[in-house]
Amino acid sequence: MYSGALRDKIHKLKYEGRAGWAMIFGRLLVGWMDSHPEAMRGVDYIVGNPTHTG
């Protein structure tokens, strides 16, 4: 599903607590939602899910 540099960044965010990537991934997600309004139709509420802490 993902590999290389992207996999490394996701792993650092989820398992090493490197939260700096959270804002970048969040912006990518919001950008995708903004550019795909048809996929977001009917979505009223989005809840953040905390990452793995140990």
Tab-separated table of N, CA and C in Angstrom:
chain	number	residue	atom	x	y	z
A	1	MET	N	0.829	-1.189	0.000
A	1	MET	CA	0.000	0.000	0.000
A	1	MET	C	0.878	1.258	0.000
A	2	TYR	N	1.952	1.238	0.704
A	2	TYR	CA	2.912	2.335	0.682
A	2	TYR	C	4.297	1.757	0.930
A	3	SER	N	5.317	2.429	0.423
A	3	SER	CA	6.673	1.911	0.569
A	3	SER	C	7.670	3.062	0.503
A	4	GLY	N	8.906	2.742	0.713
A	4	GLY	CA	9.982	3.709	0.569
A	4	GLY	C	9.900	4.844	1.569
A	5	ALA	N	10.161	6.048	1.082
A	5	ALA	CA	10.220	7.230	1.939
A	5	ALA	C	8.884	7.500	2.629
A	6	LEU	N	7.766	7.299	1.926
A	6	LEU	CA	6.454	7.532	2.531
A	6	LEU	C	6.235	6.580	3.700
A	7	ARG	N	6.575	5.301	3.516
A	7	ARG	CA	6.442	4.326	4.589
A	7	ARG	C	7.274	4.743	5.796
A	8	ASP	N	8.478	5.194	5.559
A	8	ASP	CA	9.355	5.622	6.658
A	8	ASP	C	8.752	6.793	7.438
A	9	LYS	N	8.190	7.762	6.734
A	9	LYS	CA	7.598	8.931	7.409
A	9	LYS	C	6.371	8.543	8.215
A	10	ILE	N	5.526	7.667	7.655
A	10	ILE	CA	4.343	7.217	8.386
A	10	ILE	C	4.764	6.435	9.619
A	11	HIS	N	5.767	5.602	9.487
A	11	HIS	CA	6.257	4.812	10.618
A	11	HIS	C	6.797	5.735	11.716
A	12	LYS	N	7.556	6.747	11.334
A	12	LYS	CA	8.103	7.689	12.322
A	12	LYS	C	6.981	8.420	13.058
A	13	LEU	N	5.937	8.800	12.331
A	13	LEU	CA	4.802	9.475	12.958
A	13	LEU	C	4.075	8.537	13.920
A	14	LYS	N	3.757	7.334	13.458
A	14	LYS	CA	2.939	6.425	14.257
A	14	LYS	C	3.686	5.784	15.413
A	15	TYR	N	4.924	5.400	15.206
A	15	TYR	CA	5.606	4.566	16.197
A	15	TYR	C	6.778	5.236	16.908
A	16	GLU	N	7.256	6.354	16.375
A	16	GLU	CA	8.382	7.032	17.021
A	16	GLU	C	7.988	8.397	17.584
A	17	GLY	N	6.714	8.749	17.440
A	17	GLY	CA	6.229	9.995	18.010
A	17	GLY	C	6.724	11.252	17.328
A	18	ARG	N	7.152	11.153	16.093
A	18	ARG	CA	7.623	12.328	15.355
A	18	ARG	C	6.418	13.071	14.782
A	19	ALA	N	5.850	13.928	15.602
A	19	ALA	CA	4.570	14.565	15.279
A	19	ALA	C	4.666	15.640	14.204
A	20	GLY	N	5.849	16.042	13.822
A	20	GLY	CA	5.992	17.065	12.784
A	20	GLY	C	5.331	16.674	11.481
A	21	TRP	N	5.276	15.381	11.201
A	21	TRP	CA	4.649	14.917	9.972
A	21	TRP	C	3.127	14.949	10.033
A	22	ALA	N	2.568	15.048	11.227
A	22	ALA	CA	1.113	15.055	11.372
A	22	ALA	C	0.487	16.214	10.604
A	23	MET	N	1.079	17.389	10.694
A	23	MET	CA	0.529	18.551	9.996
A	23	MET	C	0.611	18.365	8.482
A	24	ILE	N	1.697	17.795	8.004
A	24	ILE	CA	1.853	17.570	6.565
A	24	ILE	C	0.815	16.575	6.070
A	25	PHE	N	0.680	15.440	6.771
A	25	PHE	CA	-0.310	14.453	6.358
A	25	PHE	C	-1.727	15.008	6.491
A	26	GLY	N	-1.959	15.809	7.519
A	26	GLY	CA	-3.267	16.441	7.690
A	26	GLY	C	-3.597	17.367	6.535
A	27	ARG	N	-2.623	18.144	6.105
A	27	ARG	CA	-2.856	19.046	4.966
A	27	ARG	C	-3.120	18.270	3.686
A	28	LEU	N	-2.399	17.170	3.499
A	28	LEU	CA	-2.650	16.327	2.323
A	28	LEU	C	-4.065	15.766	2.352
A	29	LEU	N	-4.499	15.326	3.514
A	29	LEU	CA	-5.846	14.775	3.651
A	29	LEU	C	-6.913	15.835	3.382
A	30	VAL	N	-6.747	17.009	3.962
A	30	VAL	CA	-7.720	18.089	3.746
A	30	VAL	C	-7.730	18.495	2.271
A	31	GLY	N	-6.556	18.546	1.652
A	31	GLY	CA	-6.488	18.871	0.221
A	31	GLY	C	-7.231	17.857	-0.631
A	32	TRP	N	-7.063	16.564	-0.270
A	32	TRP	CA	-7.762	15.529	-1.009
A	32	TRP	C	-9.274	15.673	-0.825
A	33	MET	N	-9.712	15.897	0.410
A	33	MET	CA	-11.151	16.044	0.674
A	33	MET	C	-11.716	17.246	-0.072
A	34	ASP	N	-10.949	18.317	-0.145
A	34	ASP	CA	-11.404	19.520	-0.836
A	34	ASP	C	-11.515	19.292	-2.350
A	35	SER	N	-10.607	18.494	-2.901
A	35	SER	CA	-10.618	18.274	-4.349
A	35	SER	C	-11.516	17.101	-4.772
A	36	HIS	N	-12.100	16.388	-3.811
A	36	HIS	CA	-13.003	15.274	-4.107
A	36	HIS	C	-14.324	15.434	-3.338
A	37	PRO	N	-15.052	16.505	-3.596
A	37	PRO	CA	-16.282	16.746	-2.831
A	37	PRO	C	-17.318	15.634	-3.015
A	38	GLU	N	-17.301	14.958	-4.169
A	38	GLU	CA	-18.263	13.878	-4.388
A	38	GLU	C	-18.024	12.721	-3.417
A	39	ALA	N	-16.772	12.477	-3.057
A	39	ALA	CA	-16.458	11.400	-2.112
A	39	ALA	C	-16.799	11.802	-0.683
A	40	MET	N	-16.868	13.095	-0.424
A	40	MET	CA	-17.144	13.586	0.923
A	40	MET	C	-18.624	13.874	1.150
A	41	ARG	N	-19.427	13.750	0.105
A	41	ARG	CA	-20.868	14.000	0.231
A	41	ARG	C	-21.451	13.063	1.283
A	42	GLY	N	-22.184	13.613	2.201
A	42	GLY	CA	-22.803	12.823	3.258
A	42	GLY	C	-21.947	12.699	4.508
A	43	VAL	N	-20.709	13.184	4.456
A	43	VAL	CA	-19.844	13.139	5.634
A	43	VAL	C	-20.112	14.391	6.457
A	44	ASP	N	-20.543	14.191	7.679
A	44	ASP	CA	-20.883	15.317	8.537
A	44	ASP	C	-19.839	15.579	9.616
A	45	TYR	N	-19.045	14.559	9.932
A	45	TYR	CA	-18.168	14.681	11.091
A	45	TYR	C	-16.926	13.825	10.872
A	46	ILE	N	-15.764	14.392	11.113
A	46	ILE	CA	-14.509	13.657	10.986
A	46	ILE	C	-13.810	13.707	12.333
A	47	VAL	N	-13.434	12.545	12.825
A	47	VAL	CA	-12.802	12.448	14.129
A	47	VAL	C	-11.355	11.997	13.950
A	48	GLY	N	-10.442	12.721	14.594
A	48	GLY	CA	-9.049	12.320	14.568
A	48	GLY	C	-8.846	11.073	15.408
A	49	ASN	N	-8.007	10.178	14.941
A	49	ASN	CA	-7.713	8.948	15.655
A	49	ASN	C	-6.278	9.027	16.185
A	50	PRO	N	-6.089	8.925	17.493
A	50	PRO	CA	-4.732	9.020	18.017
A	50	PRO	C	-3.842	7.899	17.471
A	51	THR	N	-2.575	8.204	17.316
A	51	THR	CA	-1.650	7.200	16.809
A	51	THR	C	-1.210	6.253	17.922
A	52	HIS	N	-0.578	5.203	17.530
A	52	HIS	CA	-0.070	4.184	18.459
A	52	HIS	C	0.916	4.832	19.439
A	53	THR	N	0.778	4.576	20.724
A	53	THR	CA	1.665	5.191	21.719
A	53	THR	C	2.571	4.181	22.416
A	54	GLY	N	2.566	2.979	22.015
A	54	GLY	CA	3.466	2.014	22.634
A	54	GLY	C	2.813	0.710	22.746
